[in-house]
């Protein structure tokens, strides 16, 4: 697998949806494979909330040899989202206007800001058309927003486990996590490790929305009825929080959870339904039957209003995280969708 890491620098002022301005930004992006002669084989990936541009790290089976998105036949691109902490401009970046780290002063971002930044990178790379745009969760929200903003760029889109606008339920989960971060007495400090213990707790809270009752029962049940303390489920929660603390930071967690909350494809447009109807790409919308954070009715809604769309469901005990686990099912659905001869197209 031919993998390269790059950094795109945008050195002009970048107007944000909130009215604030970033004095330029950078995007870290990873490529797998090579572009073909007619530049028709580009696959663009939008990552989830705590993901990075390195898709070979967290979504490798989708890009393995023989898979529908095999980099032997595609140029696969993924950029770390603005506000991220894996090489793109974010709260731990230095503000070029004053030479200080942004920390709490980093501005509010939206998915519209993110995909505008991605589109500047696309133009910089000289890519006119994208064969397939794919992403899950926060990345799926960005897939929808980008396909609405630039309907002539994308031939196919695959939004997974996402929604047209974030639900009160999802916002409540995210706010509860931010309350945990804010309860950490270090959170008000302007230093890189501020809010770490709060983020540990926030991640543990998040796992309850990412997974499902049956998954915990299947994986975290005790082997003995005699245990009184230190249960497997409790250890698992601590482990997940500690693991994230080692690779992430609370500022980015705060920034990107806000980005997920303010996602709404109908904002400033005629309606949500009209925005979805404006998508010209063929769409494969995928939901997960056990997802309590982005329940399947949200993906059914997307498929109902995107004109040329198909809807598929992944069966999983892993809840929302099923899109990071159920690779056999994902690849099966992708293969059927990307095989033009076998795709059943819904009449516009």
mmCIF file of C-alpha atoms in Angstrom:
data_model
loop_
_atom_site.group_PDB
_atom_site.id
_atom_site.type_symbol
_atom_site.label_atom_id
_atom_site.label_comp_id
_atom_site.label_asym_id
_atom_site.label_seq_id
_atom_site.Cartn_x
_atom_site.Cartn_y
_atom_site.Cartn_z
ATOM 1 C CA UNK A 1 0.000 0.000 0.000
ATOM 2 C CA UNK A 2 1.645 3.207 -1.215
ATOM 3 C CA UNK A 3 1.052 5.786 1.526
ATOM 4 C CA UNK A 4 2.215 9.399 1.689
ATOM 5 C CA UNK A 5 1.595 12.151 4.239
ATOM 6 C CA UNK A 6 1.375 15.782 3.138
ATOM 7 C CA UNK A 7 0.544 19.218 4.515
ATOM 8 C CA UNK A 8 -1.519 21.807 2.655
ATOM 9 C CA UNK A 9 -1.004 25.425 3.688
ATOM 10 C CA UNK A 10 -3.665 28.046 3.002
ATOM 11 C CA UNK A 11 -2.083 31.430 3.690
ATOM 12 C CA UNK A 12 -5.048 33.739 3.160
ATOM 13 C CA UNK A 13 -7.765 34.728 5.614
ATOM 14 C CA UNK A 14 -10.391 32.008 5.932
ATOM 15 C CA UNK A 15 -13.908 33.250 6.652
ATOM 16 C CA UNK A 16 -15.826 31.023 9.054
ATOM 17 C CA UNK A 17 -19.586 30.513 9.146
ATOM 18 C CA UNK A 18 -19.693 32.074 12.621
ATOM 19 C CA UNK A 19 -18.371 35.375 11.262
ATOM 20 C CA UNK A 20 -14.928 34.851 12.777
ATOM 21 C CA UNK A 21 -11.826 34.593 10.616
ATOM 22 C CA UNK A 22 -8.845 32.257 10.718
ATOM 23 C CA UNK A 23 -5.641 33.953 9.514
ATOM 24 C CA UNK A 24 -4.860 30.982 7.297
ATOM 25 C CA UNK A 25 -4.745 27.293 8.194
ATOM 26 C CA UNK A 26 -3.061 24.019 7.355
ATOM 27 C CA UNK A 27 -4.465 20.574 6.641
ATOM 28 C CA UNK A 28 -2.556 17.366 7.173
ATOM 29 C CA UNK A 29 -3.641 14.784 4.624
ATOM 30 C CA UNK A 30 -2.741 11.226 3.692
ATOM 31 C CA UNK A 31 -2.890 9.583 0.281
ATOM 32 C CA UNK A 32 -2.983 5.906 -0.641
ATOM 33 C CA UNK A 33 -2.407 4.798 -4.215
ATOM 34 C CA UNK A 34 -2.036 6.948 -7.327
ATOM 35 C CA UNK A 35 -4.270 9.019 -9.526
ATOM 36 C CA UNK A 36 -4.938 7.576 -12.974
ATOM 37 C CA UNK A 37 -4.400 9.252 -16.346
ATOM 38 C CA UNK A 38 -7.874 10.789 -16.640
ATOM 39 C CA UNK A 39 -8.013 11.658 -12.905
ATOM 40 C CA UNK A 40 -11.248 9.707 -12.477
ATOM 41 C CA UNK A 41 -10.315 7.363 -9.623
ATOM 42 C CA UNK A 42 -10.245 9.662 -6.571
ATOM 43 C CA UNK A 43 -11.841 8.397 -3.355
ATOM 44 C CA UNK A 44 -12.119 10.987 -0.550
ATOM 45 C CA UNK A 45 -12.603 9.916 3.070
ATOM 46 C CA UNK A 46 -13.961 12.111 5.871
ATOM 47 C CA UNK A 47 -12.932 10.770 9.278
ATOM 48 C CA UNK A 48 -14.920 10.548 12.513
ATOM 49 C CA UNK A 49 -14.565 12.757 15.604
ATOM 50 C CA UNK A 50 -11.330 11.373 17.054
ATOM 51 C CA UNK A 51 -9.948 10.042 13.776
ATOM 52 C CA UNK A 52 -6.913 11.127 11.791
ATOM 53 C CA UNK A 53 -5.987 11.357 8.130
ATOM 54 C CA UNK A 54 -4.262 7.950 8.337
ATOM 55 C CA UNK A 55 -7.083 5.721 7.101
ATOM 56 C CA UNK A 56 -4.707 2.758 7.002
ATOM 57 C CA UNK A 57 -4.668 3.000 10.801
ATOM 58 C CA UNK A 58 -8.400 3.032 11.626
ATOM 59 C CA UNK A 59 -10.195 1.847 8.443
ATOM 60 C CA UNK A 60 -7.541 -0.408 6.882
ATOM 61 C CA UNK A 61 -9.830 -3.308 5.814
ATOM 62 C CA UNK A 62 -11.824 -0.955 3.583
ATOM 63 C CA UNK A 63 -8.649 -0.270 1.599
ATOM 64 C CA UNK A 64 -7.056 -3.707 1.659
ATOM 65 C CA UNK A 65 -5.998 -5.511 -1.538
ATOM 66 C CA UNK A 66 -9.083 -6.814 -3.321
ATOM 67 C CA UNK A 67 -11.474 -4.515 -1.471
ATOM 68 C CA UNK A 68 -13.909 -2.290 -3.418
ATOM 69 C CA UNK A 69 -11.755 0.757 -2.575
ATOM 70 C CA UNK A 70 -8.395 -0.950 -3.151
ATOM 71 C CA UNK A 71 -5.685 1.749 -3.548
ATOM 72 C CA UNK A 72 -4.235 -0.357 -6.351
ATOM 73 C CA UNK A 73 -7.104 1.076 -8.418
ATOM 74 C CA UNK A 74 -7.837 4.365 -6.627
ATOM 75 C CA UNK A 75 -6.177 7.438 -5.212
ATOM 76 C CA UNK A 76 -7.565 7.599 -1.671
ATOM 77 C CA UNK A 77 -7.335 10.937 0.158
ATOM 78 C CA UNK A 78 -8.197 11.786 3.756
ATOM 79 C CA UNK A 79 -7.518 15.131 5.430
ATOM 80 C CA UNK A 80 -7.408 15.690 9.171
ATOM 81 C CA UNK A 81 -10.345 17.997 9.893
ATOM 82 C CA UNK A 82 -9.728 21.654 10.804
ATOM 83 C CA UNK A 83 -9.772 21.846 14.577
ATOM 84 C CA UNK A 84 -8.101 18.446 14.742
ATOM 85 C CA UNK A 85 -4.913 17.458 16.525
ATOM 86 C CA UNK A 86 -3.236 15.264 13.918
ATOM 87 C CA UNK A 87 -1.439 17.912 11.918
ATOM 88 C CA UNK A 88 -4.244 20.277 10.897
ATOM 89 C CA UNK A 89 -4.749 23.716 12.416
ATOM 90 C CA UNK A 90 -6.502 23.431 15.750
ATOM 91 C CA UNK A 91 -6.558 24.725 19.319
ATOM 92 C CA UNK A 92 -2.985 23.563 19.937
ATOM 93 C CA UNK A 93 -1.710 25.440 16.887
ATOM 94 C CA UNK A 94 0.039 28.793 17.124
ATOM 95 C CA UNK A 95 -1.975 31.841 16.152
ATOM 96 C CA UNK A 96 0.238 33.617 13.598
ATOM 97 C CA UNK A 97 -1.244 36.963 14.577
ATOM 98 C CA UNK A 98 0.188 36.919 18.107
ATOM 99 C CA UNK A 99 2.598 33.981 18.260
ATOM 100 C CA UNK A 100 0.641 32.262 21.059
ATOM 101 C CA UNK A 101 -1.148 28.932 21.111
ATOM 102 C CA UNK A 102 -4.867 29.279 20.496
ATOM 103 C CA UNK A 103 -6.025 27.015 23.343
ATOM 104 C CA UNK A 104 -9.453 28.340 24.458
ATOM 105 C CA UNK A 105 -9.371 31.138 21.885
ATOM 106 C CA UNK A 106 -9.696 28.819 18.905
ATOM 107 C CA UNK A 107 -12.891 29.823 17.063
ATOM 108 C CA UNK A 108 -16.107 27.848 16.732
ATOM 109 C CA UNK A 109 -16.095 25.675 13.606
ATOM 110 C CA UNK A 110 -18.890 24.047 11.613
ATOM 111 C CA UNK A 111 -18.997 21.212 9.122
ATOM 112 C CA UNK A 112 -19.468 23.857 6.433
ATOM 113 C CA UNK A 113 -16.148 25.381 7.441
ATOM 114 C CA UNK A 114 -14.527 21.952 7.348
ATOM 115 C CA UNK A 115 -15.722 21.057 3.863
ATOM 116 C CA UNK A 116 -14.841 24.527 2.535
ATOM 117 C CA UNK A 117 -11.289 23.832 3.729
ATOM 118 C CA UNK A 118 -11.375 20.372 2.133
ATOM 119 C CA UNK A 119 -12.571 21.903 -1.116
ATOM 120 C CA UNK A 120 -9.666 24.345 -1.151
ATOM 121 C CA UNK A 121 -7.375 21.326 -0.838
ATOM 122 C CA UNK A 122 -9.243 19.579 -3.660
ATOM 123 C CA UNK A 123 -8.746 22.590 -5.907
ATOM 124 C CA UNK A 124 -5.078 22.835 -4.899
ATOM 125 C CA UNK A 125 -4.624 19.205 -5.989
ATOM 126 C CA UNK A 126 -6.281 19.898 -9.338
ATOM 127 C CA UNK A 127 -9.069 17.374 -8.780
ATOM 128 C CA UNK A 128 -12.199 18.242 -10.725
ATOM 129 C CA UNK A 129 -14.333 15.179 -10.001
ATOM 130 C CA UNK A 130 -14.376 12.774 -7.075
ATOM 131 C CA UNK A 131 -15.386 9.194 -7.836
ATOM 132 C CA UNK A 132 -16.546 8.414 -4.279
ATOM 133 C CA UNK A 133 -16.884 10.480 -1.091
ATOM 134 C CA UNK A 134 -17.269 8.362 2.042
ATOM 135 C CA UNK A 135 -17.390 8.990 5.790
ATOM 136 C CA UNK A 136 -19.035 7.905 9.011
ATOM 137 C CA UNK A 137 -20.455 9.793 11.999
ATOM 138 C CA UNK A 138 -18.992 13.333 11.986
ATOM 139 C CA UNK A 139 -17.351 12.397 8.687
ATOM 140 C CA UNK A 140 -20.723 11.322 7.310
ATOM 141 C CA UNK A 141 -22.176 14.698 8.245
ATOM 142 C CA UNK A 142 -19.366 16.306 6.255
ATOM 143 C CA UNK A 143 -20.066 14.033 3.280
ATOM 144 C CA UNK A 144 -23.628 15.353 3.156
ATOM 145 C CA UNK A 145 -22.651 18.987 3.584
ATOM 146 C CA UNK A 146 -19.943 18.824 0.916
ATOM 147 C CA UNK A 147 -22.239 17.058 -1.565
ATOM 148 C CA UNK A 148 -24.797 19.857 -1.049
ATOM 149 C CA UNK A 149 -22.228 22.635 -1.368
ATOM 150 C CA UNK A 150 -20.552 21.177 -4.452
ATOM 151 C CA UNK A 151 -23.137 18.952 -6.155
ATOM 152 C CA UNK A 152 -21.251 18.733 -9.474
ATOM 153 C CA UNK A 153 -18.007 17.448 -7.943
ATOM 154 C CA UNK A 154 -19.134 14.065 -6.615
ATOM 155 C CA UNK A 155 -20.226 11.046 -8.615
ATOM 156 C CA UNK A 156 -21.018 8.861 -5.599
ATOM 157 C CA UNK A 157 -21.366 9.516 -1.881
ATOM 158 C CA UNK A 158 -21.514 7.053 1.007
ATOM 159 C CA UNK A 159 -22.698 8.681 4.250
ATOM 160 C CA UNK A 160 -22.601 6.166 7.121
ATOM 161 C CA UNK A 161 -24.248 6.362 10.560
ATOM 162 C CA UNK A 162 -24.942 10.090 10.331
ATOM 163 C CA UNK A 163 -27.798 12.567 9.992
ATOM 164 C CA UNK A 164 -29.057 15.685 8.227
ATOM 165 C CA UNK A 165 -28.969 17.623 11.503
ATOM 166 C CA UNK A 166 -27.773 16.610 14.925
ATOM 167 C CA UNK A 167 -30.518 15.478 17.279
ATOM 168 C CA UNK A 168 -31.285 16.866 20.749
ATOM 169 C CA UNK A 169 -30.309 13.396 22.026
ATOM 170 C CA UNK A 170 -26.896 13.595 20.353
ATOM 171 C CA UNK A 171 -26.325 17.169 21.500
ATOM 172 C CA UNK A 172 -27.220 16.161 25.069
ATOM 173 C CA UNK A 173 -24.633 13.368 24.988
ATOM 174 C CA UNK A 174 -21.966 15.783 23.723
ATOM 175 C CA UNK A 175 -22.839 18.480 26.234
ATOM 176 C CA UNK A 176 -22.639 15.929 29.062
ATOM 177 C CA UNK A 177 -19.120 15.083 27.889
ATOM 178 C CA UNK A 178 -18.145 18.741 27.767
ATOM 179 C CA UNK A 179 -19.505 19.192 31.308
ATOM 180 C CA UNK A 180 -17.112 16.438 32.387
ATOM 181 C CA UNK A 181 -14.216 18.278 30.741
ATOM 182 C CA UNK A 182 -15.268 21.598 32.283
ATOM 183 C CA UNK A 183 -15.422 19.967 35.740
ATOM 184 C CA UNK A 184 -11.704 19.214 35.512
ATOM 185 C CA UNK A 185 -10.067 22.064 37.506
ATOM 186 C CA UNK A 186 -7.205 22.220 34.986
ATOM 187 C CA UNK A 187 -9.541 22.972 32.070
ATOM 188 C CA UNK A 188 -9.296 26.751 32.454
ATOM 189 C CA UNK A 189 -5.495 26.608 32.116
ATOM 190 C CA UNK A 190 -3.832 27.552 28.854
ATOM 191 C CA UNK A 191 -1.581 24.524 28.589
ATOM 192 C CA UNK A 192 -1.483 21.440 26.382
ATOM 193 C CA UNK A 193 -2.654 18.911 28.969
ATOM 194 C CA UNK A 194 -5.534 20.959 30.347
ATOM 195 C CA UNK A 195 -8.722 18.981 30.911
ATOM 196 C CA UNK A 196 -7.162 15.529 30.452
ATOM 197 C CA UNK A 197 -8.925 13.907 33.413
ATOM 198 C CA UNK A 198 -12.173 15.476 32.319
ATOM 199 C CA UNK A 199 -11.680 14.105 28.813
ATOM 200 C CA UNK A 200 -11.053 10.648 30.276
ATOM 201 C CA UNK A 201 -14.483 10.826 31.896
ATOM 202 C CA UNK A 202 -15.986 12.320 28.730
ATOM 203 C CA UNK A 203 -14.746 9.416 26.644
ATOM 204 C CA UNK A 204 -16.225 6.937 29.106
ATOM 205 C CA UNK A 205 -19.567 8.726 28.785
ATOM 206 C CA UNK A 206 -19.250 8.680 25.003
ATOM 207 C CA UNK A 207 -18.751 4.911 24.949
ATOM 208 C CA UNK A 208 -22.293 4.503 26.295
ATOM 209 C CA UNK A 209 -23.568 6.199 23.138
ATOM 210 C CA UNK A 210 -21.112 4.517 20.778
ATOM 211 C CA UNK A 211 -21.910 0.983 21.915
ATOM 212 C CA UNK A 212 -25.095 -0.917 22.809
ATOM 213 C CA UNK A 213 -26.559 -2.790 25.781
ATOM 214 C CA UNK A 214 -26.186 -6.136 24.021
ATOM 215 C CA UNK A 215 -22.573 -5.411 23.144
ATOM 216 C CA UNK A 216 -21.666 -4.714 26.767
ATOM 217 C CA UNK A 217 -23.540 -7.818 27.886
ATOM 218 C CA UNK A 218 -21.722 -9.897 25.284
ATOM 219 C CA UNK A 219 -18.220 -8.540 25.937
ATOM 220 C CA UNK A 220 -18.147 -7.191 29.502
ATOM 221 C CA UNK A 221 -20.215 -9.648 31.542
ATOM 222 C CA UNK A 222 -18.523 -11.225 34.559
ATOM 223 C CA UNK A 223 -17.363 -14.827 34.479
ATOM 224 C CA UNK A 224 -18.239 -15.243 38.166
ATOM 225 C CA UNK A 225 -21.287 -14.203 40.190
ATOM 226 C CA UNK A 226 -19.110 -13.737 43.289
ATOM 227 C CA UNK A 227 -17.419 -10.499 42.247
ATOM 228 C CA UNK A 228 -18.150 -7.426 44.406
ATOM 229 C CA UNK A 229 -15.984 -4.745 42.791
ATOM 230 C CA UNK A 230 -13.655 -3.929 39.893
ATOM 231 C CA UNK A 231 -16.060 -5.193 37.278
ATOM 232 C CA UNK A 232 -15.003 -5.769 33.702
ATOM 233 C CA UNK A 233 -17.369 -3.074 32.439
ATOM 234 C CA UNK A 234 -15.877 -0.554 34.868
ATOM 235 C CA UNK A 235 -12.321 -1.438 33.803
ATOM 236 C CA UNK A 236 -13.348 -1.134 30.177
ATOM 237 C CA UNK A 237 -14.651 2.406 30.704
ATOM 238 C CA UNK A 238 -11.411 3.473 32.394
ATOM 239 C CA UNK A 239 -9.351 1.812 29.668
ATOM 240 C CA UNK A 240 -11.191 3.625 26.874
ATOM 241 C CA UNK A 241 -10.734 6.988 28.590
ATOM 242 C CA UNK A 242 -7.053 6.396 29.308
ATOM 243 C CA UNK A 243 -6.427 5.260 25.735
ATOM 244 C CA UNK A 244 -7.883 8.459 24.288
ATOM 245 C CA UNK A 245 -5.921 10.682 26.699
ATOM 246 C CA UNK A 246 -2.697 9.208 25.280
ATOM 247 C CA UNK A 247 -3.498 10.258 21.706
ATOM 248 C CA UNK A 248 -5.888 13.229 21.838
ATOM 249 C CA UNK A 249 -6.487 16.505 23.669
ATOM 250 C CA UNK A 250 -9.481 18.058 25.407
ATOM 251 C CA UNK A 251 -9.424 21.239 23.301
ATOM 252 C CA UNK A 252 -9.922 19.324 20.063
ATOM 253 C CA UNK A 253 -12.526 17.072 21.692
ATOM 254 C CA UNK A 254 -14.464 20.185 22.711
ATOM 255 C CA UNK A 255 -14.090 21.847 19.288
ATOM 256 C CA UNK A 256 -15.145 18.849 17.194
ATOM 257 C CA UNK A 257 -18.034 17.848 19.454
ATOM 258 C CA UNK A 258 -19.367 21.399 18.962
ATOM 259 C CA UNK A 259 -18.910 20.934 15.209
ATOM 260 C CA UNK A 260 -21.057 17.809 15.367
ATOM 261 C CA UNK A 261 -23.726 19.614 17.416
ATOM 262 C CA UNK A 262 -24.121 22.550 15.023
ATOM 263 C CA UNK A 263 -24.463 20.344 11.941
ATOM 264 C CA UNK A 264 -27.682 21.234 10.091
ATOM 265 C CA UNK A 265 -27.919 20.990 6.303
ATOM 266 C CA UNK A 266 -31.059 23.159 6.308
ATOM 267 C CA UNK A 267 -29.470 26.177 7.989
ATOM 268 C CA UNK A 268 -29.779 29.206 5.708
ATOM 269 C CA UNK A 269 -31.383 27.090 2.992
ATOM 270 C CA UNK A 270 -34.968 26.560 1.905
ATOM 271 C CA UNK A 271 -35.340 23.427 4.051
ATOM 272 C CA UNK A 272 -33.550 20.254 5.076
ATOM 273 C CA UNK A 273 -35.478 18.302 2.462
ATOM 274 C CA UNK A 274 -34.655 20.774 -0.306
ATOM 275 C CA UNK A 275 -30.969 20.668 0.641
ATOM 276 C CA UNK A 276 -30.918 16.873 0.420
ATOM 277 C CA UNK A 277 -32.802 16.942 -2.882
ATOM 278 C CA UNK A 278 -30.060 19.156 -4.331
ATOM 279 C CA UNK A 279 -27.527 16.317 -4.079
ATOM 280 C CA UNK A 280 -26.696 15.069 -7.572
ATOM 281 C CA UNK A 281 -24.404 12.193 -6.608
ATOM 282 C CA UNK A 282 -25.576 8.608 -6.428
ATOM 283 C CA UNK A 283 -25.820 7.821 -2.744
ATOM 284 C CA UNK A 284 -25.443 4.718 -0.636
ATOM 285 C CA UNK A 285 -26.771 5.556 2.829
ATOM 286 C CA UNK A 286 -25.758 3.068 5.519
ATOM 287 C CA UNK A 287 -27.171 2.715 9.023
ATOM 288 C CA UNK A 288 -26.421 0.357 11.915
ATOM 289 C CA UNK A 289 -29.321 -1.490 13.501
ATOM 290 C CA UNK A 290 -28.025 -1.130 17.082
ATOM 291 C CA UNK A 291 -26.923 2.520 16.805
ATOM 292 C CA UNK A 292 -28.520 4.551 19.598
ATOM 293 C CA UNK A 293 -26.566 7.752 18.846
ATOM 294 C CA UNK A 294 -27.508 7.993 15.161
ATOM 295 C CA UNK A 295 -30.528 5.641 14.964
ATOM 296 C CA UNK A 296 -31.439 4.141 11.594
ATOM 297 C CA UNK A 297 -34.490 6.371 11.160
ATOM 298 C CA UNK A 298 -32.055 9.233 10.613
ATOM 299 C CA UNK A 299 -30.436 7.414 7.693
ATOM 300 C CA UNK A 300 -33.826 6.335 6.347
ATOM 301 C CA UNK A 301 -34.727 10.028 6.278
ATOM 302 C CA UNK A 302 -31.590 10.802 4.248
ATOM 303 C CA UNK A 303 -32.350 8.076 1.727
ATOM 304 C CA UNK A 304 -35.942 9.268 1.402
ATOM 305 C CA UNK A 305 -34.928 12.748 0.210
ATOM 306 C CA UNK A 306 -31.611 12.233 -1.616
ATOM 307 C CA UNK A 307 -32.915 11.672 -5.157
ATOM 308 C CA UNK A 308 -30.652 8.835 -6.373
ATOM 309 C CA UNK A 309 -30.093 6.819 -3.229
ATOM 310 C CA UNK A 310 -30.031 3.339 -1.778
ATOM 311 C CA UNK A 311 -30.313 2.408 1.895
ATOM 312 C CA UNK A 312 -28.548 -0.491 3.616
ATOM 313 C CA UNK A 313 -28.367 -1.613 7.236
ATOM 314 C CA UNK A 314 -25.402 -3.181 9.042
ATOM 315 C CA UNK A 315 -26.285 -5.742 11.713
ATOM 316 C CA UNK A 316 -23.999 -5.358 14.709
ATOM 317 C CA UNK A 317 -23.696 -5.717 18.473
ATOM 318 C CA UNK A 318 -21.271 -2.773 18.467
ATOM 319 C CA UNK A 319 -23.795 0.056 18.146
ATOM 320 C CA UNK A 320 -22.581 3.249 16.483
ATOM 321 C CA UNK A 321 -19.031 1.878 16.413
ATOM 322 C CA UNK A 322 -20.215 -0.823 14.033
ATOM 323 C CA UNK A 323 -18.901 1.206 11.090
ATOM 324 C CA UNK A 324 -15.401 0.806 12.563
ATOM 325 C CA UNK A 325 -15.817 -2.928 13.158
ATOM 326 C CA UNK A 326 -18.133 -4.642 10.664
ATOM 327 C CA UNK A 327 -15.798 -4.539 7.679
ATOM 328 C CA UNK A 328 -17.139 -7.618 5.931
ATOM 329 C CA UNK A 329 -20.625 -6.147 5.809
ATOM 330 C CA UNK A 330 -19.340 -2.724 4.803
ATOM 331 C CA UNK A 331 -17.243 -4.114 1.974
ATOM 332 C CA UNK A 332 -20.178 -6.220 0.790
ATOM 333 C CA UNK A 333 -22.451 -3.170 0.568
ATOM 334 C CA UNK A 334 -19.716 -1.096 -1.075
ATOM 335 C CA UNK A 335 -19.062 -3.795 -3.658
ATOM 336 C CA UNK A 336 -22.725 -3.989 -4.634
ATOM 337 C CA UNK A 337 -23.045 -0.220 -4.825
ATOM 338 C CA UNK A 338 -19.853 0.428 -6.752
ATOM 339 C CA UNK A 339 -20.619 -2.339 -9.238
ATOM 340 C CA UNK A 340 -22.689 -0.340 -11.728
ATOM 341 C CA UNK A 341 -24.216 -3.441 -13.312
ATOM 342 C CA UNK A 342 -25.699 -4.701 -10.049
ATOM 343 C CA UNK A 343 -26.786 -1.383 -8.567
ATOM 344 C CA UNK A 344 -30.507 -0.763 -8.420
ATOM 345 C CA UNK A 345 -30.980 2.945 -9.052
ATOM 346 C CA UNK A 346 -33.902 4.754 -7.559
ATOM 347 C CA UNK A 347 -35.792 6.912 -10.050
ATOM 348 C CA UNK A 348 -35.399 10.625 -9.502
#
